């Protein structure tokens, strides 16, 4: 029997998710249609809504519904500090650790030449412009302690130092290969407090 084409399309569409191959895409599609049609509707609506309303904050590049997000427009943040992280999840971790009062720039990735991710893909032109606003004094590199994260920190550090900024790297309380998202708040807070000149 031939699979109906909208089902085929759903299965193909689900494969855009990371780590989802043909088998699991098929399982997800069957699950949504057979067992959770309400959940499927909610998912479809939320996706449509997010695509229509979510964009990148002009200042920090993280996801936002406004041109400039609430964090960037807050007067309570220290605008002389700019923390560079890889993802919105990392920003969230930093906020939950409650160890940092400055602002952020979210790269939305890390340099990875083997995967074809270069400086343009992680918005380094925008980061340099943002960091050179005349107010930022120190850039804190809080990319992951993975090969990609370290390479990114090195590259970004060079770029920003050339523009006269003080550049620091969060300390290695974090495990080698460690991703910010997966460490506890205490460890992350300590890594920020003990950051050193990069
Ligand atoms: Zn922002």
JSON list of C-alpha atoms and ligand atoms in Angstrom, two decimals:
[
{"chain": "A", "resi": 1, "resn": "UNK", "atom": "CA", "xyz": [0.00, 0.00, 0.00]},
{"chain": "A", "resi": 2, "resn": "UNK", "atom": "CA", "xyz": [1.28, 3.45, -0.86]},
{"chain": "A", "resi": 3, "resn": "UNK", "atom": "CA", "xyz": [1.87, 5.96, 1.95]},
{"chain": "A", "resi": 4, "resn": "UNK", "atom": "CA", "xyz": [-0.40, 9.01, 1.56]},
{"chain": "A", "resi": 5, "resn": "UNK", "atom": "CA", "xyz": [1.62, 11.96, 0.38]},
{"chain": "A", "resi": 6, "resn": "UNK", "atom": "CA", "xyz": [0.81, 14.35, 3.26]},
{"chain": "A", "resi": 7, "resn": "UNK", "atom": "CA", "xyz": [2.02, 11.68, 5.65]},
{"chain": "A", "resi": 8, "resn": "UNK", "atom": "CA", "xyz": [5.17, 11.33, 3.57]},
{"chain": "A", "resi": 9, "resn": "UNK", "atom": "CA", "xyz": [5.62, 15.09, 3.74]},
{"chain": "A", "resi": 10, "resn": "UNK", "atom": "CA", "xyz": [5.17, 15.09, 7.53]},
{"chain": "A", "resi": 11, "resn": "UNK", "atom": "CA", "xyz": [7.79, 12.38, 7.92]},
{"chain": "A", "resi": 12, "resn": "UNK", "atom": "CA", "xyz": [10.18, 14.22, 5.62]},
{"chain": "A", "resi": 13, "resn": "UNK", "atom": "CA", "xyz": [9.57, 17.50, 7.52]},
{"chain": "A", "resi": 14, "resn": "UNK", "atom": "CA", "xyz": [10.27, 15.92, 10.92]},
{"chain": "A", "resi": 15, "resn": "UNK", "atom": "CA", "xyz": [13.68, 14.92, 9.65]},
{"chain": "A", "resi": 16, "resn": "UNK", "atom": "CA", "xyz": [14.81, 18.56, 9.87]},
{"chain": "A", "resi": 17, "resn": "UNK", "atom": "CA", "xyz": [15.19, 17.99, 13.63]},
{"chain": "A", "resi": 18, "resn": "UNK", "atom": "CA", "xyz": [18.75, 17.17, 14.76]},
{"chain": "A", "resi": 19, "resn": "UNK", "atom": "CA", "xyz": [19.42, 13.47, 15.20]},
{"chain": "A", "resi": 20, "resn": "UNK", "atom": "CA", "xyz": [16.12, 12.38, 13.67]},
{"chain": "A", "resi": 21, "resn": "UNK", "atom": "CA", "xyz": [16.48, 9.73, 10.98]},
{"chain": "A", "resi": 22, "resn": "UNK", "atom": "CA", "xyz": [13.80, 8.14, 8.78]},
{"chain": "A", "resi": 23, "resn": "UNK", "atom": "CA", "xyz": [12.73, 5.57, 11.40]},
{"chain": "A", "resi": 24, "resn": "UNK", "atom": "CA", "xyz": [12.24, 7.98, 14.27]},
{"chain": "A", "resi": 25, "resn": "UNK", "atom": "CA", "xyz": [10.59, 10.54, 11.98]},
{"chain": "A", "resi": 26, "resn": "UNK", "atom": "CA", "xyz": [8.11, 7.85, 11.02]},
{"chain": "A", "resi": 27, "resn": "UNK", "atom": "CA", "xyz": [7.50, 6.94, 14.68]},
{"chain": "A", "resi": 28, "resn": "UNK", "atom": "CA", "xyz": [6.91, 10.59, 15.59]},
{"chain": "A", "resi": 29, "resn": "UNK", "atom": "CA", "xyz": [4.51, 11.11, 12.71]},
{"chain": "A", "resi": 30, "resn": "UNK", "atom": "CA", "xyz": [2.48, 8.01, 13.60]},
{"chain": "A", "resi": 31, "resn": "UNK", "atom": "CA", "xyz": [2.45, 9.00, 17.25]},
{"chain": "A", "resi": 32, "resn": "UNK", "atom": "CA", "xyz": [1.21, 12.52, 16.55]},
{"chain": "A", "resi": 33, "resn": "UNK", "atom": "CA", "xyz": [-1.52, 11.39, 14.17]},
{"chain": "A", "resi": 34, "resn": "UNK", "atom": "CA", "xyz": [-2.64, 8.31, 16.06]},
{"chain": "A", "resi": 35, "resn": "UNK", "atom": "CA", "xyz": [-2.17, 9.11, 19.74]},
{"chain": "A", "resi": 36, "resn": "UNK", "atom": "CA", "xyz": [-1.93, 12.83, 20.21]},
{"chain": "A", "resi": 37, "resn": "UNK", "atom": "CA", "xyz": [-3.78, 14.80, 17.57]},
{"chain": "A", "resi": 38, "resn": "UNK", "atom": "CA", "xyz": [-4.38, 17.60, 20.07]},
{"chain": "A", "resi": 39, "resn": "UNK", "atom": "CA", "xyz": [-0.66, 17.81, 20.84]},
{"chain": "A", "resi": 40, "resn": "UNK", "atom": "CA", "xyz": [0.06, 17.78, 17.12]},
{"chain": "A", "resi": 41, "resn": "UNK", "atom": "CA", "xyz": [-2.28, 20.71, 16.58]},
{"chain": "A", "resi": 42, "resn": "UNK", "atom": "CA", "xyz": [-0.65, 22.60, 19.41]},
{"chain": "A", "resi": 43, "resn": "UNK", "atom": "CA", "xyz": [2.78, 21.90, 17.97]},
{"chain": "A", "resi": 44, "resn": "UNK", "atom": "CA", "xyz": [1.73, 23.08, 14.51]},
{"chain": "A", "resi": 45, "resn": "UNK", "atom": "CA", "xyz": [0.20, 26.27, 15.94]},
{"chain": "A", "resi": 46, "resn": "UNK", "atom": "CA", "xyz": [3.20, 27.01, 18.17]},
{"chain": "A", "resi": 47, "resn": "UNK", "atom": "CA", "xyz": [5.59, 26.53, 15.25]},
{"chain": "A", "resi": 48, "resn": "UNK", "atom": "CA", "xyz": [3.56, 28.86, 13.05]},
{"chain": "A", "resi": 49, "resn": "UNK", "atom": "CA", "xyz": [3.28, 31.45, 15.82]},
{"chain": "A", "resi": 50, "resn": "UNK", "atom": "CA", "xyz": [6.99, 31.32, 16.67]},
{"chain": "A", "resi": 51, "resn": "UNK", "atom": "CA", "xyz": [8.04, 31.64, 13.06]},
{"chain": "A", "resi": 52, "resn": "UNK", "atom": "CA", "xyz": [5.82, 34.68, 12.70]},
{"chain": "A", "resi": 53, "resn": "UNK", "atom": "CA", "xyz": [6.86, 36.48, 15.90]},
{"chain": "A", "resi": 54, "resn": "UNK", "atom": "CA", "xyz": [10.34, 35.39, 16.99]},
{"chain": "A", "resi": 55, "resn": "UNK", "atom": "CA", "xyz": [13.35, 37.20, 15.59]},
{"chain": "A", "resi": 56, "resn": "UNK", "atom": "CA", "xyz": [16.86, 38.04, 16.72]},
{"chain": "A", "resi": 57, "resn": "UNK", "atom": "CA", "xyz": [17.42, 40.87, 19.17]},
{"chain": "A", "resi": 58, "resn": "UNK", "atom": "CA", "xyz": [19.29, 43.67, 17.38]},
{"chain": "A", "resi": 59, "resn": "UNK", "atom": "CA", "xyz": [21.76, 43.95, 20.25]},
{"chain": "A", "resi": 60, "resn": "UNK", "atom": "CA", "xyz": [22.39, 40.50, 21.72]},
{"chain": "A", "resi": 61, "resn": "UNK", "atom": "CA", "xyz": [21.28, 38.37, 18.76]},
{"chain": "A", "resi": 62, "resn": "UNK", "atom": "CA", "xyz": [19.28, 36.07, 21.03]},
{"chain": "A", "resi": 63, "resn": "UNK", "atom": "CA", "xyz": [15.67, 35.18, 20.29]},
{"chain": "A", "resi": 64, "resn": "UNK", "atom": "CA", "xyz": [13.22, 37.98, 21.00]},
{"chain": "A", "resi": 65, "resn": "UNK", "atom": "CA", "xyz": [9.75, 39.18, 20.11]},
{"chain": "A", "resi": 66, "resn": "UNK", "atom": "CA", "xyz": [10.81, 42.82, 20.18]},
{"chain": "A", "resi": 67, "resn": "UNK", "atom": "CA", "xyz": [13.55, 44.54, 18.13]},
{"chain": "A", "resi": 68, "resn": "UNK", "atom": "CA", "xyz": [15.60, 44.87, 21.34]},
{"chain": "A", "resi": 69, "resn": "UNK", "atom": "CA", "xyz": [14.96, 42.29, 24.07]},
{"chain": "A", "resi": 70, "resn": "UNK", "atom": "CA", "xyz": [14.07, 43.02, 27.69]},
{"chain": "A", "resi": 71, "resn": "UNK", "atom": "CA", "xyz": [17.51, 42.11, 28.98]},
{"chain": "A", "resi": 72, "resn": "UNK", "atom": "CA", "xyz": [19.32, 44.42, 26.55]},
{"chain": "A", "resi": 73, "resn": "UNK", "atom": "CA", "xyz": [16.99, 47.33, 27.30]},
{"chain": "A", "resi": 74, "resn": "UNK", "atom": "CA", "xyz": [17.19, 46.89, 31.08]},
{"chain": "A", "resi": 75, "resn": "UNK", "atom": "CA", "xyz": [18.83, 49.82, 32.88]},
{"chain": "A", "resi": 76, "resn": "UNK", "atom": "CA", "xyz": [19.83, 47.52, 35.74]},
{"chain": "A", "resi": 77, "resn": "UNK", "atom": "CA", "xyz": [22.50, 45.70, 33.70]},
{"chain": "A", "resi": 78, "resn": "UNK", "atom": "CA", "xyz": [26.17, 46.70, 33.59]},
{"chain": "A", "resi": 79, "resn": "UNK", "atom": "CA", "xyz": [26.66, 47.83, 29.98]},
{"chain": "A", "resi": 80, "resn": "UNK", "atom": "CA", "xyz": [30.46, 47.80, 30.29]},
{"chain": "A", "resi": 81, "resn": "UNK", "atom": "CA", "xyz": [30.47, 43.98, 30.37]},
{"chain": "A", "resi": 82, "resn": "UNK", "atom": "CA", "xyz": [29.64, 41.87, 27.34]},
{"chain": "A", "resi": 83, "resn": "UNK", "atom": "CA", "xyz": [29.49, 38.11, 27.74]},
{"chain": "A", "resi": 84, "resn": "UNK", "atom": "CA", "xyz": [29.81, 36.05, 24.56]},
{"chain": "A", "resi": 85, "resn": "UNK", "atom": "CA", "xyz": [27.95, 32.72, 24.59]},
{"chain": "A", "resi": 86, "resn": "UNK", "atom": "CA", "xyz": [27.12, 30.14, 21.93]},
{"chain": "A", "resi": 87, "resn": "UNK", "atom": "CA", "xyz": [23.38, 29.70, 22.39]},
{"chain": "A", "resi": 88, "resn": "UNK", "atom": "CA", "xyz": [20.26, 31.17, 24.02]},
{"chain": "A", "resi": 89, "resn": "UNK", "atom": "CA", "xyz": [20.36, 28.12, 26.34]},
{"chain": "A", "resi": 90, "resn": "UNK", "atom": "CA", "xyz": [23.81, 29.20, 27.56]},
{"chain": "A", "resi": 91, "resn": "UNK", "atom": "CA", "xyz": [22.50, 32.70, 28.21]},
{"chain": "A", "resi": 92, "resn": "UNK", "atom": "CA", "xyz": [19.71, 31.19, 30.27]},
{"chain": "A", "resi": 93, "resn": "UNK", "atom": "CA", "xyz": [22.21, 29.13, 32.26]},
{"chain": "A", "resi": 94, "resn": "UNK", "atom": "CA", "xyz": [24.26, 32.25, 33.01]},
{"chain": "A", "resi": 95, "resn": "UNK", "atom": "CA", "xyz": [21.14, 34.06, 34.17]},
{"chain": "A", "resi": 96, "resn": "UNK", "atom": "CA", "xyz": [20.09, 31.16, 36.38]},
{"chain": "A", "resi": 97, "resn": "UNK", "atom": "CA", "xyz": [23.54, 31.08, 37.95]},
{"chain": "A", "resi": 98, "resn": "UNK", "atom": "CA", "xyz": [22.90, 34.69, 39.04]},
{"chain": "A", "resi": 99, "resn": "UNK", "atom": "CA", "xyz": [26.58, 35.53, 38.90]},
{"chain": "A", "resi": 100, "resn": "UNK", "atom": "CA", "xyz": [26.59, 38.11, 36.14]},
{"chain": "A", "resi": 101, "resn": "UNK", "atom": "CA", "xyz": [25.06, 41.56, 35.77]},
{"chain": "A", "resi": 102, "resn": "UNK", "atom": "CA", "xyz": [26.36, 42.56, 32.34]},
{"chain": "A", "resi": 103, "resn": "UNK", "atom": "CA", "xyz": [24.97, 42.14, 28.84]},
{"chain": "A", "resi": 104, "resn": "UNK", "atom": "CA", "xyz": [25.32, 39.35, 26.31]},
{"chain": "A", "resi": 105, "resn": "UNK", "atom": "CA", "xyz": [26.03, 38.49, 22.71]},
{"chain": "A", "resi": 106, "resn": "UNK", "atom": "CA", "xyz": [24.73, 35.14, 21.47]},
{"chain": "A", "resi": 107, "resn": "UNK", "atom": "CA", "xyz": [26.72, 33.69, 18.56]},
{"chain": "A", "resi": 108, "resn": "UNK", "atom": "CA", "xyz": [24.07, 31.08, 17.68]},
{"chain": "A", "resi": 109, "resn": "UNK", "atom": "CA", "xyz": [26.80, 28.52, 17.13]},
{"chain": "A", "resi": 110, "resn": "UNK", "atom": "CA", "xyz": [30.55, 28.07, 17.23]},
{"chain": "A", "resi": 111, "resn": "UNK", "atom": "CA", "xyz": [33.28, 28.09, 14.61]},
{"chain": "A", "resi": 112, "resn": "UNK", "atom": "CA", "xyz": [33.55, 24.67, 13.01]},
{"chain": "A", "resi": 113, "resn": "UNK", "atom": "CA", "xyz": [35.48, 24.70, 9.73]},
{"chain": "A", "resi": 114, "resn": "UNK", "atom": "CA", "xyz": [34.90, 20.97, 9.21]},
{"chain": "A", "resi": 115, "resn": "UNK", "atom": "CA", "xyz": [31.14, 21.53, 9.28]},
{"chain": "A", "resi": 116, "resn": "UNK", "atom": "CA", "xyz": [31.48, 24.62, 7.11]},
{"chain": "A", "resi": 117, "resn": "UNK", "atom": "CA", "xyz": [30.68, 27.05, 9.94]},
{"chain": "A", "resi": 118, "resn": "UNK", "atom": "CA", "xyz": [32.81, 30.16, 9.47]},
{"chain": "A", "resi": 119, "resn": "UNK", "atom": "CA", "xyz": [33.00, 33.63, 11.09]},
{"chain": "A", "resi": 120, "resn": "UNK", "atom": "CA", "xyz": [30.09, 34.96, 9.06]},
{"chain": "A", "resi": 121, "resn": "UNK", "atom": "CA", "xyz": [27.81, 32.13, 10.18]},
{"chain": "A", "resi": 122, "resn": "UNK", "atom": "CA", "xyz": [28.23, 33.05, 13.82]},
{"chain": "A", "resi": 123, "resn": "UNK", "atom": "CA", "xyz": [27.64, 36.77, 13.25]},
{"chain": "A", "resi": 124, "resn": "UNK", "atom": "CA", "xyz": [31.12, 37.96, 14.20]},
{"chain": "A", "resi": 125, "resn": "UNK", "atom": "CA", "xyz": [30.71, 41.14, 12.17]},
{"chain": "A", "resi": 126, "resn": "UNK", "atom": "CA", "xyz": [27.73, 42.02, 14.33]},
{"chain": "A", "resi": 127, "resn": "UNK", "atom": "CA", "xyz": [29.56, 41.07, 17.52]},
{"chain": "A", "resi": 128, "resn": "UNK", "atom": "CA", "xyz": [32.48, 43.37, 16.67]},
{"chain": "A", "resi": 129, "resn": "UNK", "atom": "CA", "xyz": [30.08, 46.22, 15.95]},
{"chain": "A", "resi": 130, "resn": "UNK", "atom": "CA", "xyz": [28.20, 45.56, 19.17]},
{"chain": "A", "resi": 131, "resn": "UNK", "atom": "CA", "xyz": [31.39, 45.37, 21.26]},
{"chain": "A", "resi": 132, "resn": "UNK", "atom": "CA", "xyz": [32.72, 48.58, 19.75]},
{"chain": "A", "resi": 133, "resn": "UNK", "atom": "CA", "xyz": [29.79, 50.72, 20.94]},
{"chain": "A", "resi": 134, "resn": "UNK", "atom": "CA", "xyz": [32.11, 52.75, 23.16]},
{"chain": "A", "resi": 135, "resn": "UNK", "atom": "CA", "xyz": [30.49, 51.53, 26.39]},
{"chain": "A", "resi": 136, "resn": "UNK", "atom": "CA", "xyz": [31.70, 47.93, 26.51]},
{"chain": "A", "resi": 137, "resn": "UNK", "atom": "CA", "xyz": [35.04, 47.65, 28.34]},
{"chain": "A", "resi": 138, "resn": "UNK", "atom": "CA", "xyz": [35.37, 43.92, 28.90]},
{"chain": "A", "resi": 139, "resn": "UNK", "atom": "CA", "xyz": [34.32, 40.98, 26.77]},
{"chain": "A", "resi": 140, "resn": "UNK", "atom": "CA", "xyz": [33.89, 37.74, 28.72]},
{"chain": "A", "resi": 141, "resn": "UNK", "atom": "CA", "xyz": [34.24, 34.68, 26.52]},
{"chain": "A", "resi": 142, "resn": "UNK", "atom": "CA", "xyz": [31.86, 32.01, 27.80]},
{"chain": "A", "resi": 143, "resn": "UNK", "atom": "CA", "xyz": [31.82, 29.64, 24.86]},
{"chain": "A", "resi": 144, "resn": "UNK", "atom": "CA", "xyz": [31.87, 25.91, 25.64]},
{"chain": "A", "resi": 145, "resn": "UNK", "atom": "CA", "xyz": [35.06, 24.05, 26.54]},
{"chain": "A", "resi": 146, "resn": "UNK", "atom": "CA", "xyz": [34.74, 21.90, 23.43]},
{"chain": "A", "resi": 147, "resn": "UNK", "atom": "CA", "xyz": [37.20, 22.02, 20.51]},
{"chain": "A", "resi": 148, "resn": "UNK", "atom": "CA", "xyz": [34.81, 24.32, 18.61]},
{"chain": "A", "resi": 149, "resn": "UNK", "atom": "CA", "xyz": [34.11, 26.48, 21.66]},
{"chain": "A", "resi": 150, "resn": "UNK", "atom": "CA", "xyz": [37.82, 26.93, 22.41]},
{"chain": "A", "resi": 151, "resn": "UNK", "atom": "CA", "xyz": [38.63, 27.76, 18.79]},
{"chain": "A", "resi": 152, "resn": "UNK", "atom": "CA", "xyz": [35.80, 30.28, 18.78]},
{"chain": "A", "resi": 153, "resn": "UNK", "atom": "CA", "xyz": [36.99, 31.88, 22.02]},
{"chain": "A", "resi": 154, "resn": "UNK", "atom": "CA", "xyz": [40.49, 32.20, 20.59]},
{"chain": "A", "resi": 155, "resn": "UNK", "atom": "CA", "xyz": [39.31, 33.75, 17.34]},
{"chain": "A", "resi": 156, "resn": "UNK", "atom": "CA", "xyz": [36.82, 36.10, 18.97]},
{"chain": "A", "resi": 157, "resn": "UNK", "atom": "CA", "xyz": [39.39, 37.08, 21.60]},
{"chain": "A", "resi": 158, "resn": "UNK", "atom": "CA", "xyz": [41.86, 38.15, 18.92]},
{"chain": "A", "resi": 159, "resn": "UNK", "atom": "CA", "xyz": [39.21, 40.15, 17.07]},
{"chain": "A", "resi": 160, "resn": "UNK", "atom": "CA", "xyz": [38.07, 42.05, 20.15]},
{"chain": "A", "resi": 161, "resn": "UNK", "atom": "CA", "xyz": [41.54, 42.63, 21.58]},
{"chain": "A", "resi": 162, "resn": "UNK", "atom": "CA", "xyz": [42.53, 44.28, 18.29]},
{"chain": "A", "resi": 163, "resn": "UNK", "atom": "CA", "xyz": [39.77, 46.77, 18.99]},
{"chain": "A", "resi": 164, "resn": "UNK", "atom": "CA", "xyz": [41.19, 47.67, 22.38]},
{"chain": "A", "resi": 165, "resn": "UNK", "atom": "CA", "xyz": [38.83, 45.67, 24.56]},
{"chain": "A", "resi": 166, "resn": "UNK", "atom": "CA", "xyz": [39.84, 43.75, 27.65]},
{"chain": "A", "resi": 167, "resn": "UNK", "atom": "CA", "xyz": [39.16, 40.09, 26.91]},
{"chain": "A", "resi": 168, "resn": "UNK", "atom": "CA", "xyz": [38.64, 37.45, 29.59]},
{"chain": "A", "resi": 169, "resn": "UNK", "atom": "CA", "xyz": [37.76, 33.76, 29.42]},
{"chain": "A", "resi": 170, "resn": "UNK", "atom": "CA", "xyz": [35.63, 32.04, 32.05]},
{"chain": "A", "resi": 171, "resn": "UNK", "atom": "CA", "xyz": [37.73, 29.78, 34.27]},
{"chain": "A", "resi": 172, "resn": "UNK", "atom": "CA", "xyz": [38.06, 26.07, 33.86]},
{"chain": "A", "resi": 173, "resn": "UNK", "atom": "CA", "xyz": [35.88, 25.00, 36.73]},
{"chain": "A", "resi": 174, "resn": "UNK", "atom": "CA", "xyz": [34.06, 23.48, 33.80]},
{"chain": "A", "resi": 175, "resn": "UNK", "atom": "CA", "xyz": [35.08, 20.03, 32.60]},
{"chain": "A", "resi": 176, "resn": "UNK", "atom": "CA", "xyz": [37.04, 19.67, 29.35]},
{"chain": "A", "resi": 177, "resn": "UNK", "atom": "CA", "xyz": [34.55, 19.12, 26.56]},
{"chain": "A", "resi": 178, "resn": "UNK", "atom": "CA", "xyz": [31.97, 20.67, 28.86]},
{"chain": "A", "resi": 179, "resn": "UNK", "atom": "CA", "xyz": [28.92, 22.49, 27.60]},
{"chain": "A", "resi": 180, "resn": "UNK", "atom": "CA", "xyz": [27.55, 25.34, 29.68]},
{"chain": "A", "resi": 181, "resn": "UNK", "atom": "CA", "xyz": [24.05, 24.01, 29.38]},
{"chain": "A", "resi": 182, "resn": "UNK", "atom": "CA", "xyz": [24.97, 20.89, 31.30]},
{"chain": "A", "resi": 183, "resn": "UNK", "atom": "CA", "xyz": [26.85, 22.26, 34.29]},
{"chain": "A", "resi": 184, "resn": "UNK", "atom": "CA", "xyz": [25.34, 23.24, 37.61]},
{"chain": "A", "resi": 185, "resn": "UNK", "atom": "CA", "xyz": [24.82, 26.91, 38.50]},
{"chain": "A", "resi": 186, "resn": "UNK", "atom": "CA", "xyz": [27.45, 26.86, 41.25]},
{"chain": "A", "resi": 187, "resn": "UNK", "atom": "CA", "xyz": [30.22, 25.66, 38.94]},
{"chain": "A", "resi": 188, "resn": "UNK", "atom": "CA", "xyz": [29.24, 28.18, 36.29]},
{"chain": "A", "resi": 189, "resn": "UNK", "atom": "CA", "xyz": [29.12, 31.03, 38.82]},
{"chain": "A", "resi": 190, "resn": "UNK", "atom": "CA", "xyz": [32.61, 30.11, 40.02]},
{"chain": "A", "resi": 191, "resn": "UNK", "atom": "CA", "xyz": [33.91, 29.99, 36.44]},
{"chain": "A", "resi": 192, "resn": "UNK", "atom": "CA", "xyz": [32.65, 33.52, 35.82]},
{"chain": "A", "resi": 193, "resn": "UNK", "atom": "CA", "xyz": [34.04, 34.88, 39.09]},
{"chain": "A", "resi": 194, "resn": "UNK", "atom": "CA", "xyz": [37.43, 33.32, 38.40]},
{"chain": "A", "resi": 195, "resn": "UNK", "atom": "CA", "xyz": [37.62, 34.37, 34.77]},
{"chain": "A", "resi": 196, "resn": "UNK", "atom": "CA", "xyz": [41.04, 35.44, 33.60]},
{"chain": "A", "resi": 197, "resn": "UNK", "atom": "CA", "xyz": [42.63, 37.55, 30.92]},
{"chain": "A", "resi": 198, "resn": "UNK", "atom": "CA", "xyz": [42.38, 35.59, 27.67]},
{"chain": "B", "resi": 1, "resn": "LIG", "atom": "ZN1", "xyz": [18.97, 41.40, 23.47]}
]
